[in-house]
Short mmCIF file of C-alpha atoms in Angstrom, two decimals:
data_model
loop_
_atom_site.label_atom_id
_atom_site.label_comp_id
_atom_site.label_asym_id
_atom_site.label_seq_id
_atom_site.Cartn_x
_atom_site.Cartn_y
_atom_site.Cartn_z
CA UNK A 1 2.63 -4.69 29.95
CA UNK A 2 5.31 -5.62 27.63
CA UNK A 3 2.94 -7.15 25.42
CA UNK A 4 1.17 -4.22 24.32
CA UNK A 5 4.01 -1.86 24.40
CA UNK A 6 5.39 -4.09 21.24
CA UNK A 7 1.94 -4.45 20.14
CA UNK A 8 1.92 -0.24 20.20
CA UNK A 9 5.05 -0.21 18.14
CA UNK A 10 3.49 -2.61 15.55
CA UNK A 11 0.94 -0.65 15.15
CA UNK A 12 3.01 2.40 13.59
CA UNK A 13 5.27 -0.40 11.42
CA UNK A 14 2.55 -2.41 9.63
CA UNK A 15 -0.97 -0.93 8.40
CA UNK A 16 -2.86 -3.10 6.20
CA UNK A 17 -2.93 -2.50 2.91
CA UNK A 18 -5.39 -4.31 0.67
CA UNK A 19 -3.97 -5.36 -2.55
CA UNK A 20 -0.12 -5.76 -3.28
CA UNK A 21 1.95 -7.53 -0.60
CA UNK A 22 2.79 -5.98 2.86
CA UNK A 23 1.41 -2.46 2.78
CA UNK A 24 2.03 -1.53 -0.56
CA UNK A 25 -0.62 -0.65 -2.87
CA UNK A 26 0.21 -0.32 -6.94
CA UNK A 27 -3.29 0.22 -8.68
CA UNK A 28 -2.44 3.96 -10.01
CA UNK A 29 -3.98 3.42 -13.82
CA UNK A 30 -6.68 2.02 -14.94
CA UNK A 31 -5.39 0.12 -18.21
CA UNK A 32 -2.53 -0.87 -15.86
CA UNK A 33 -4.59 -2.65 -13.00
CA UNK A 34 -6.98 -4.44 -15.82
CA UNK A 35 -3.51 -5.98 -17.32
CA UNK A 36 -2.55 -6.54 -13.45
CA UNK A 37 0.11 -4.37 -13.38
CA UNK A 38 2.17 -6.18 -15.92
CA UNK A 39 2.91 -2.35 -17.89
CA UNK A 40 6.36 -2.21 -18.12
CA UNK A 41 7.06 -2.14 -21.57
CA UNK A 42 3.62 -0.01 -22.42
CA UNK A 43 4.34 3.33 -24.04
CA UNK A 44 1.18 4.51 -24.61
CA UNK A 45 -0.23 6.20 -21.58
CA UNK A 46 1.49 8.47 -19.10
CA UNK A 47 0.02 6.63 -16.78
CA UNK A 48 2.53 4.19 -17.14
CA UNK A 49 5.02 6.71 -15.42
CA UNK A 50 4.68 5.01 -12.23
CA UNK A 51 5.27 1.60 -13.79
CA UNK A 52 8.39 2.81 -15.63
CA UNK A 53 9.21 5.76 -15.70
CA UNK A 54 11.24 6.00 -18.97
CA UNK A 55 7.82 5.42 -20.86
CA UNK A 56 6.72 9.17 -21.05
CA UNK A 57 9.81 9.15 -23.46
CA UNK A 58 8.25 7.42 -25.78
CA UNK A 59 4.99 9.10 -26.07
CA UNK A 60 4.09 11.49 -29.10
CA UNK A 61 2.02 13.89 -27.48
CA UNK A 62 2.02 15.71 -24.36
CA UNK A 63 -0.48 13.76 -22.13
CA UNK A 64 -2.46 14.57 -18.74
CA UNK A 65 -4.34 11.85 -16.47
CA UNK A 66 -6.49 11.79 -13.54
CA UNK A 67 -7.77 8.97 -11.82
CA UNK A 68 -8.88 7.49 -8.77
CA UNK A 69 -9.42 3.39 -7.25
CA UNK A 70 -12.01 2.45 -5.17
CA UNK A 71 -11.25 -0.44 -2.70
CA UNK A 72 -13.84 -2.58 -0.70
CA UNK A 73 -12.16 -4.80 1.05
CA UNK A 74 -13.37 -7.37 3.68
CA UNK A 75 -11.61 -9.60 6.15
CA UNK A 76 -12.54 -11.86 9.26
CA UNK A 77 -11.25 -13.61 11.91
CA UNK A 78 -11.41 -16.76 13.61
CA UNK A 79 -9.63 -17.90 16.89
CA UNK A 80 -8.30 -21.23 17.27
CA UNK A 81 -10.42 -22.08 19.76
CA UNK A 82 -13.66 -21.81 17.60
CA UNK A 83 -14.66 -18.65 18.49
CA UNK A 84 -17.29 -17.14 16.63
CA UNK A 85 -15.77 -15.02 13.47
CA UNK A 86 -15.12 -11.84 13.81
CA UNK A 87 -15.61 -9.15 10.82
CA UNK A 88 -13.61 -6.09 10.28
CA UNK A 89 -15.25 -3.04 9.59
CA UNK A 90 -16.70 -2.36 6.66
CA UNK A 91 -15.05 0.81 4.92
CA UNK A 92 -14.11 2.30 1.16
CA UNK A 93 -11.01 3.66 0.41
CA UNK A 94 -10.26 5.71 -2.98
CA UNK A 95 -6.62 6.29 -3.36
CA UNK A 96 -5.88 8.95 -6.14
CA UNK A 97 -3.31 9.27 -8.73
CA UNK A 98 -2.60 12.16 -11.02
CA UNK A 99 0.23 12.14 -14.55
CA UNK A 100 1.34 14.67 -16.86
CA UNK A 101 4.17 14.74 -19.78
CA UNK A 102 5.38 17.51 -21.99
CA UNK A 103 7.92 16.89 -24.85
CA UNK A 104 10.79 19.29 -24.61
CA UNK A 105 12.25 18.36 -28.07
CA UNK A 106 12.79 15.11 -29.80
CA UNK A 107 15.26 13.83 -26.96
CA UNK A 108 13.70 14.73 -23.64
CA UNK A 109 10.01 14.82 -21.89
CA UNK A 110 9.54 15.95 -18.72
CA UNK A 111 7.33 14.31 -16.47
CA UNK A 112 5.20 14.37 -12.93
CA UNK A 113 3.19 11.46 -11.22
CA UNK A 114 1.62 11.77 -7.91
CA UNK A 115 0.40 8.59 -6.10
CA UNK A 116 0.04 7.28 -3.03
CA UNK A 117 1.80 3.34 -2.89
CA UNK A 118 0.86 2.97 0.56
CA UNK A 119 -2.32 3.24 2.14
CA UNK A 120 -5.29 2.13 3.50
CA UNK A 121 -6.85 0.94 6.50
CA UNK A 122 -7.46 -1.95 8.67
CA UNK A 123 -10.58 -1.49 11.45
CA UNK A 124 -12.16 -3.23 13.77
CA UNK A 125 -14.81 -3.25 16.64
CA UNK A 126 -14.37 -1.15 19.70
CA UNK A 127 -14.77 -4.07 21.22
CA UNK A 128 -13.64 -7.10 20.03
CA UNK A 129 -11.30 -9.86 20.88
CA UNK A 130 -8.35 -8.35 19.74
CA UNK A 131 -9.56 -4.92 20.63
CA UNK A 132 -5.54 -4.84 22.77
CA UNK A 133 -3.70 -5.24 19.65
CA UNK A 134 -5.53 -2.89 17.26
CA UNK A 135 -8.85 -1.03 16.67
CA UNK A 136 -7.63 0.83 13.71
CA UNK A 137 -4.41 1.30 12.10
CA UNK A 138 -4.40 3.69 8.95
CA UNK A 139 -1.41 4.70 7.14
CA UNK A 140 -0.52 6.88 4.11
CA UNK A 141 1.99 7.46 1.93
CA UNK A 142 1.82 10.50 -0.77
CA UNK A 143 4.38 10.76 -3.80
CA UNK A 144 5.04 13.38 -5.80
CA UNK A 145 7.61 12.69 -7.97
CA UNK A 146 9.03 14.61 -11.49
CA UNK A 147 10.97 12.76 -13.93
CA UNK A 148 12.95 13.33 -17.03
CA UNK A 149 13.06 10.87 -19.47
CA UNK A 150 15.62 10.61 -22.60
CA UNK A 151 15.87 8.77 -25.81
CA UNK A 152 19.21 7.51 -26.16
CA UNK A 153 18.26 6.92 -29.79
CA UNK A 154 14.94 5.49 -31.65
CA UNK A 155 15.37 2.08 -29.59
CA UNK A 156 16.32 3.12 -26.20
CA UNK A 157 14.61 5.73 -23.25
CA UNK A 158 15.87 6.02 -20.04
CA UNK A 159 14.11 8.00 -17.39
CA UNK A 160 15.03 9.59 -14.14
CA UNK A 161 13.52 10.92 -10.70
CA UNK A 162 13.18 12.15 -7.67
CA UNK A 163 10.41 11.34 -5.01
CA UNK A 164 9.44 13.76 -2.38
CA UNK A 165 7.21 11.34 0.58
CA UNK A 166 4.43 12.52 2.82
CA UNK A 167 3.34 9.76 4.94
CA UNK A 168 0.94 10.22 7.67
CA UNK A 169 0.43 6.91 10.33
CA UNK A 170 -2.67 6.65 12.68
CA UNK A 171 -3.47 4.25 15.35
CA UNK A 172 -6.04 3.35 17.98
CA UNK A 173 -5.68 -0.13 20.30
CA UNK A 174 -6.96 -0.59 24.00
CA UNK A 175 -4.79 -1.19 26.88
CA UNK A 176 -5.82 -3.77 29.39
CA UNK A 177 -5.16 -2.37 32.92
CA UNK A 178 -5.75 -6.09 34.46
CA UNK A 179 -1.79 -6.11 35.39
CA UNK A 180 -2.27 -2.65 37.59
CA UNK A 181 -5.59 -4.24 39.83
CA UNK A 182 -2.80 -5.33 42.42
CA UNK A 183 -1.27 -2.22 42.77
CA UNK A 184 -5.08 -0.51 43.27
CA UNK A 185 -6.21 -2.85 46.21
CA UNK A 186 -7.81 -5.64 43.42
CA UNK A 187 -10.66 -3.25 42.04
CA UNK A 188 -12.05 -3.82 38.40
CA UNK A 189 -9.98 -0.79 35.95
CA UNK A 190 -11.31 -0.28 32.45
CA UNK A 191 -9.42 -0.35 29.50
CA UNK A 192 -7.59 2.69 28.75
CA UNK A 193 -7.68 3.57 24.50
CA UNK A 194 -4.83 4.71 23.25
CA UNK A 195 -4.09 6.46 20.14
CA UNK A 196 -1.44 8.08 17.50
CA UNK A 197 -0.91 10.53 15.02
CA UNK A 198 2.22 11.22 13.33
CA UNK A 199 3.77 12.34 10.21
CA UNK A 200 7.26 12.51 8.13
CA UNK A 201 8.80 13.82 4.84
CA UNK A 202 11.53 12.03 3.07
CA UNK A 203 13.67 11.78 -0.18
CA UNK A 204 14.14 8.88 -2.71
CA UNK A 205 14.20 8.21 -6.17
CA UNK A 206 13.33 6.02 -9.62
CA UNK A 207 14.66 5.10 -12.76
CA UNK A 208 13.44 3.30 -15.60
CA UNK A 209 14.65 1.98 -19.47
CA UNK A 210 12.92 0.92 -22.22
CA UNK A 211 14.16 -1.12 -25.27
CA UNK A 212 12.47 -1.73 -28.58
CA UNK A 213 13.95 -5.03 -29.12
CA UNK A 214 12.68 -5.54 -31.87
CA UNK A 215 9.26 -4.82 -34.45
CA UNK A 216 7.77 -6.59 -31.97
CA UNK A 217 9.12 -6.64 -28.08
CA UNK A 218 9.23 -4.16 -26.34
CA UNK A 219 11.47 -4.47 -22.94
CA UNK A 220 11.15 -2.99 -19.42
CA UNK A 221 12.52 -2.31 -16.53
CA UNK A 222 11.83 -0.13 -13.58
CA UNK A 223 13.59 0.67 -9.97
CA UNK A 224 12.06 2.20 -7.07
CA UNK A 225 14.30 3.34 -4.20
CA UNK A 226 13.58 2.47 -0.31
CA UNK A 227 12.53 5.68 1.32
CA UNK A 228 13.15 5.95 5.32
CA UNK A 229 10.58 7.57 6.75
CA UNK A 230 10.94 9.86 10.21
CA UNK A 231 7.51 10.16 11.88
CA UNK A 232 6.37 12.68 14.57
CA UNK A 233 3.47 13.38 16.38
CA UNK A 234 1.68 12.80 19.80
CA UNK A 235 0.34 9.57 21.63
CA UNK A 236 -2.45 10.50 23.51
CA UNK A 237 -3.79 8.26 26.14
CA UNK A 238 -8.32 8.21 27.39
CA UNK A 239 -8.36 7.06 30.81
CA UNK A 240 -12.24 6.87 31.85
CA UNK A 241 -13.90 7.09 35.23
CA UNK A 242 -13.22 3.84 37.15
CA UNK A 243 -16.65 5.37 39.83
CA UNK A 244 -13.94 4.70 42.84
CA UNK A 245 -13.55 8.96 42.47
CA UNK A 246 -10.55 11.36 42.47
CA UNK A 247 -8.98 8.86 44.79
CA UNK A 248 -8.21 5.85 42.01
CA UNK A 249 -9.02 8.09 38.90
CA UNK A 250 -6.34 10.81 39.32
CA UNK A 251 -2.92 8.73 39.81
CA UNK A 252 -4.67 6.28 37.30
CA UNK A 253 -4.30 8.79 34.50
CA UNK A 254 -0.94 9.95 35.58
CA UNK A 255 0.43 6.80 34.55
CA UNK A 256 -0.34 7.68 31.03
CA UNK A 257 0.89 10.69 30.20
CA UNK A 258 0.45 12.27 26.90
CA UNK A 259 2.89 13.75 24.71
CA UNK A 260 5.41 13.76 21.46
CA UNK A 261 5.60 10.41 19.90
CA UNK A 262 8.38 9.18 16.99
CA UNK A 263 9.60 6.16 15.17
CA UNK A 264 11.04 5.92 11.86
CA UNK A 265 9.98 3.79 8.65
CA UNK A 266 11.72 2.53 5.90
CA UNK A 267 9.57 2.15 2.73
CA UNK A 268 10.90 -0.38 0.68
CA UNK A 269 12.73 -0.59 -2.37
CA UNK A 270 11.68 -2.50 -5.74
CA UNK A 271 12.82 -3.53 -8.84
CA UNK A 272 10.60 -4.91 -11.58
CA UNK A 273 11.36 -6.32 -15.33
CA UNK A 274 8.38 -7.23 -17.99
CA UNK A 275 8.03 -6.87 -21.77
CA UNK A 276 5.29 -6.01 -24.23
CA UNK A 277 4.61 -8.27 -27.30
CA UNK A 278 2.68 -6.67 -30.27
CA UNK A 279 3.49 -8.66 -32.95
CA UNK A 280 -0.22 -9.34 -33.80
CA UNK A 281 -2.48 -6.99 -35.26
CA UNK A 282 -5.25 -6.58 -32.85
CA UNK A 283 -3.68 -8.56 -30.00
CA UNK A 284 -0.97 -7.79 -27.21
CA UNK A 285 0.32 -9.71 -24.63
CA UNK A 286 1.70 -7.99 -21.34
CA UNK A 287 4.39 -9.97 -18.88
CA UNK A 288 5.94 -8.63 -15.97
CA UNK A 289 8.14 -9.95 -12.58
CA UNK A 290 8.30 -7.59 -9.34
CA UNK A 291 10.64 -7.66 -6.87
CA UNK A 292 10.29 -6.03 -3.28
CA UNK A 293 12.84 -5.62 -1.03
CA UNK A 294 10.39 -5.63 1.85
CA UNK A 295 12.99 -6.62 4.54
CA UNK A 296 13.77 -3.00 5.00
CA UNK A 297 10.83 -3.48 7.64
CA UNK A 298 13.09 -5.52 10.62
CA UNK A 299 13.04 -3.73 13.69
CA UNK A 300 10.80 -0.61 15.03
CA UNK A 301 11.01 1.36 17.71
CA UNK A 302 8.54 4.25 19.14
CA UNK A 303 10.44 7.01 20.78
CA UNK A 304 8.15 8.56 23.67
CA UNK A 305 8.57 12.18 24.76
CA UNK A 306 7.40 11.50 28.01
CA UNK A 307 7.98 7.71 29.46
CA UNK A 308 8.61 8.39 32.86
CA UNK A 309 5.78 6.11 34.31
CA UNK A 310 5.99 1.92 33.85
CA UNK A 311 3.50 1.60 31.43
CA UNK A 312 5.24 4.39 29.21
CA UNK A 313 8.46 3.57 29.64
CA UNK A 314 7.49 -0.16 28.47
CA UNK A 315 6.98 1.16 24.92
CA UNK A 316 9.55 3.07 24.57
CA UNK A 317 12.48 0.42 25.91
CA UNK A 318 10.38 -2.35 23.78
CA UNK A 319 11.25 -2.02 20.19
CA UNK A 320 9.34 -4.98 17.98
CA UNK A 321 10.81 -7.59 15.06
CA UNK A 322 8.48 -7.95 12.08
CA UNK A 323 11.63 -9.70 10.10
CA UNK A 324 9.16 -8.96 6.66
CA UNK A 325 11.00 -10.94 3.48
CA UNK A 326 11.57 -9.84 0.01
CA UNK A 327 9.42 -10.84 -2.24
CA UNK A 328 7.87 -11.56 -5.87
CA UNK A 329 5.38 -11.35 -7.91
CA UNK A 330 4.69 -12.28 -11.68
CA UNK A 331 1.86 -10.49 -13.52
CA UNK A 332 0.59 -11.03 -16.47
CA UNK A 333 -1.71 -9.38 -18.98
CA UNK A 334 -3.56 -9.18 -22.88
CA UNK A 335 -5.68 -6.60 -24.43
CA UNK A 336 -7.26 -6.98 -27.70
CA UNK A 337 -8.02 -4.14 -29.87
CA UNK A 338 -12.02 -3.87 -30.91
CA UNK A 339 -12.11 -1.64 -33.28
CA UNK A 340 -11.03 2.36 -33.56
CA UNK A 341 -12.87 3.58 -29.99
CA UNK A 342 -12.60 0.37 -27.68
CA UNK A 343 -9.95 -1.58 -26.26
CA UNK A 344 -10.17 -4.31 -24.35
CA UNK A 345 -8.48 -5.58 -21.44
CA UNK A 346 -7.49 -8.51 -18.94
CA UNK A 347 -4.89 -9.82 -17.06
CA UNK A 348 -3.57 -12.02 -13.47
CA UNK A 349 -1.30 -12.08 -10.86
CA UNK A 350 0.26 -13.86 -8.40
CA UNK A 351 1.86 -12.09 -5.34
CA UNK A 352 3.99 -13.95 -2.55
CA UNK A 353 3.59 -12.38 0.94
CA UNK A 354 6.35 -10.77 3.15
CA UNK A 355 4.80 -11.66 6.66
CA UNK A 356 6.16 -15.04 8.68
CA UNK A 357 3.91 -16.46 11.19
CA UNK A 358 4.83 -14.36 14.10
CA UNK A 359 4.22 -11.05 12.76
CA UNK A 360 0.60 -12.26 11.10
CA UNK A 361 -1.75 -9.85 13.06
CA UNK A 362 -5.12 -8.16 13.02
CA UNK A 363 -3.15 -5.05 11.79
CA UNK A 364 -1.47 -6.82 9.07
CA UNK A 365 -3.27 -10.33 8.51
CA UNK A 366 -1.18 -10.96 4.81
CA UNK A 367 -1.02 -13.40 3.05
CA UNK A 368 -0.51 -14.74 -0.91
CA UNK A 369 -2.86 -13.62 -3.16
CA UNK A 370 -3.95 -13.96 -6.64
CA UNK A 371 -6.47 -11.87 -8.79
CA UNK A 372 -8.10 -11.55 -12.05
CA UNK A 373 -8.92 -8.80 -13.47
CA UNK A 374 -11.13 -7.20 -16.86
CA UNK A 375 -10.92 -3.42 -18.33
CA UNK A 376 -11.67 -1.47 -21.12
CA UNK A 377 -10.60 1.56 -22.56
CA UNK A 378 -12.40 4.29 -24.98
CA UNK A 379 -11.14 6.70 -27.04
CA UNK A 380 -13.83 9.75 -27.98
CA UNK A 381 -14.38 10.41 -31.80
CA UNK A 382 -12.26 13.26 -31.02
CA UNK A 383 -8.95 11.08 -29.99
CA UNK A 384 -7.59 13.86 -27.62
CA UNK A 385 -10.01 12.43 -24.64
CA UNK A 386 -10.38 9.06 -23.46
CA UNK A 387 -11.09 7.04 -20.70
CA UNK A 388 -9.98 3.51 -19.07
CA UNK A 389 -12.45 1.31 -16.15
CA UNK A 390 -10.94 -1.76 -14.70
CA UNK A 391 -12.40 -4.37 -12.26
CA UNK A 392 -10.39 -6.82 -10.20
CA UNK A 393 -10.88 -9.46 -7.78
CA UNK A 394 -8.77 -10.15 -5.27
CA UNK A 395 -8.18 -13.43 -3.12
CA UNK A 396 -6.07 -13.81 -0.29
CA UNK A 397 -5.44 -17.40 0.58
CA UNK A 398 -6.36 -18.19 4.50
CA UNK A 399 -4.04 -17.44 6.97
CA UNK A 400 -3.03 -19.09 10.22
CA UNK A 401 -0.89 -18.10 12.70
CA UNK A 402 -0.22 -20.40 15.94
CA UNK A 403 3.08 -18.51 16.64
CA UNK A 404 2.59 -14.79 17.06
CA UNK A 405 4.26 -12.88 19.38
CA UNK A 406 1.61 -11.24 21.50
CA UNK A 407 -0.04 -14.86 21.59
CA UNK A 408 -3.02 -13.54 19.56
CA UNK A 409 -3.71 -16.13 17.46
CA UNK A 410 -6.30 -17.38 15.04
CA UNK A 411 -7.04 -17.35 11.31
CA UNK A 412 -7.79 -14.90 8.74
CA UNK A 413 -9.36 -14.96 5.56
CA UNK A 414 -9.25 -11.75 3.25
CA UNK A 415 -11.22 -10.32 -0.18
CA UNK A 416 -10.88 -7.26 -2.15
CA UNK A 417 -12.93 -5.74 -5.14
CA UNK A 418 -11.50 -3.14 -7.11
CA UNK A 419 -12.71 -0.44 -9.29
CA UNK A 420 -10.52 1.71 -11.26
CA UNK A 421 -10.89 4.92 -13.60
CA UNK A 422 -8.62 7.65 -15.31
CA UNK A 423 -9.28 10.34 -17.66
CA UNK A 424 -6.73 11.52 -19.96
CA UNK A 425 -6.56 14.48 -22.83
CA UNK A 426 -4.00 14.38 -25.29
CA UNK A 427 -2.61 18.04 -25.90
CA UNK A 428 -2.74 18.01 -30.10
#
């Protein structure tokens, strides 16, 4: 039973996220993902507020942008034995994101992003294999964060903010009830499905400079700051018909009580550094270097409001190590200017994964990944409107795990395609 009481508590620490490292996602422009994120020295858009937020202060107009990404990812499994592969479920996920600036003077701009860095979902078959560990595990994370940005002088912008957080966490797993035959005279039990919903609000911040180095450089840098998350909601707990009657199913059921459920997440921070080169007149050249602090994700515990029967009380005196690392990732990207209406756009990256072998899962099956991406972007006869598309593949490098710590082992292998879009107006 202690298995899947730590197995419950992974659950809320470690949805899958599709495309950046752990279970952070960081597609939230168009023009950004089809230069692979590499955008923070770009002072063009003010959808590069969430790449730096000190950008907006060097925009000349007020600016709004609205955009969306659709993800199709699709992942399988394999068990070491040779089992026959598994595949997830099929699903599409379209995470939104939303800008705005306004100049207040020559010095300041205010300016508000909203985004959602974490999300997505990882599913699977009612029942499959690893049906015990997870069925589905969704998680979201919403931002909504104003900043104020400053020019220091003609070379220099620095940019504050603060980040209001609404995550939301769902879960679904079965519980095998094989341990509890003994205890009702050796009959078959069914699996009991168990399930969570729970949500927080929290605080943190960002900051951002950029530097004109020169004619041509322009340098970046960005920080994002880890945001702990305090969850609650309610476990709830199906326990069907065994056909024994009131006899087996009644005391059954009140080993799982329902109730209040809690744990607490710490979203982690980052710090990234890149510069723009436009030295050439229809060429520029994008670099950039993330760093995420993703060891902020150790230890997790799920508090139970009631836990006064074995099975409950399993999960809540259980908490679970995922020991996640910090890690990198370099980016690069180019776009080459057309002619007045189209731009065009490319870019790669390489991201290093957070997840050792023991905490490699069906909830979080990570691993490195590289992608390549193309985009465009048009500007309308009349230059106030525009709009940006990106594409980019994504390919996670197969994953094996012989040492993970419910013993469900196996490997994984991982693919993404992306689609991206935003809209922006120009207030002139």
């Amino acid at each position: 039973m202690k298995r899947y009481a730590l197995t419950c508590v992974a659950l809320l620490a470690s949805c899958s996220l599709v495309n950046a490292s752990g279970f952070g996602f960081y597609e939230h422009s168009a023009a950004a993902t089809a230069l692979a994120g590499a955008y923070l020295g770009r002072v063009d858009s003010v959808t590069a507020l969430f790449y730096n937020p000190a950008s907006i202060g060097k925009l000349s107009y007020d600016e709004l942008s609205v955009g969306a990404t659709l993800v199709s990812p699709s992942f399988k499994y394999t068990g070491l034995s040779g089992s026959p592969e598994v595949d997830g479920e099929s699903n599409l996920y379209l995470p939104p994101n939303g800008y705005y600036a306004r100049k207040l003077g020559d010095q300041f701009t205010f300016g508000f992003g909203f985004y959602v860095p974490y999300g997505l979902t990882t599913e699977w078959n009612e029942n499959w294999v690893g049906r015990y560990v997870s069925i589905k595990a969704d998680l979201r994370a919403y931002y909504f964060n104003p900043v104020l940005a400053y020019n220091l002088n003609d070379q220099v912008s620095v940019a504050g903010g603060i980040s209001y957080v609404h995550s939301t966490v769902g879960l679904k797993r079965k519980i095998d009830l094989t341990p509890l035959r003994p205890a009702f005279g050796g009959i078959p039990l069914p699996d009991v499905t168990m399930s969570v919903d729970a949500g927080g609000d929290a605080l943190g911040f960002n900051a951002g400079i950029i530097v004109d180095a020169s004619p041509d450089i322009t340098l970046g840098a960005s920080y994002r700051s880890k945001v702990t998350v305090k969850y609650d909601g309610d476990i709830a707990f199906d326990v069907p018909a065994t056909g024994y009657g009131p006899a087996v199913d009644d005391p059954l059921k009140l080993l799982f009580p329902g109730g209040g459920a809690s744990t607490t997440i710490v979203l982690p921070q980052q710090f990234n550094v890149g510069f723009n080169y436009h030295g050439m007149e229809r060429w520029q050249a994008d670099f950039a270097f993330w760093w995420t602090g993703w060891s902020s994700v150790d230890r997790i515990a799920l508090t139970l409001e009631n836990h006064s029967t074995r099975p409950t009380e399993a999960i809540q005196n259980n908490p679970i190590e995922r020991d996640y690392t910090n890690v990198w990732s370099i980016r690069l990207g180019t776009e080459y200017v057309l002619n007045e209406q189209w731009r065009l756009r490319g870019g790669y990256l390489f991201d290093k994964n957070p997840v050792p072998d023991p905490s490699v899962d069906p909830i979080l099956p990570d691993s490195d990944r590289q992608s390549f991406q193309l985009g465009a972007g048009f500007t309308f006869p009349d230059d106030r409107y525009s709009v940006d598309f990106a594409y980019m593949a994504l390919f996670f490098g197969e994953r094996t795990t012989r040492s993970n710590r419910d013993g469900f082992n196996g490997t994984y292998n991982s693919f993404a395609h992306l689609f991206a879009v935003n809209f922006s107006y120009k207030f002139k």
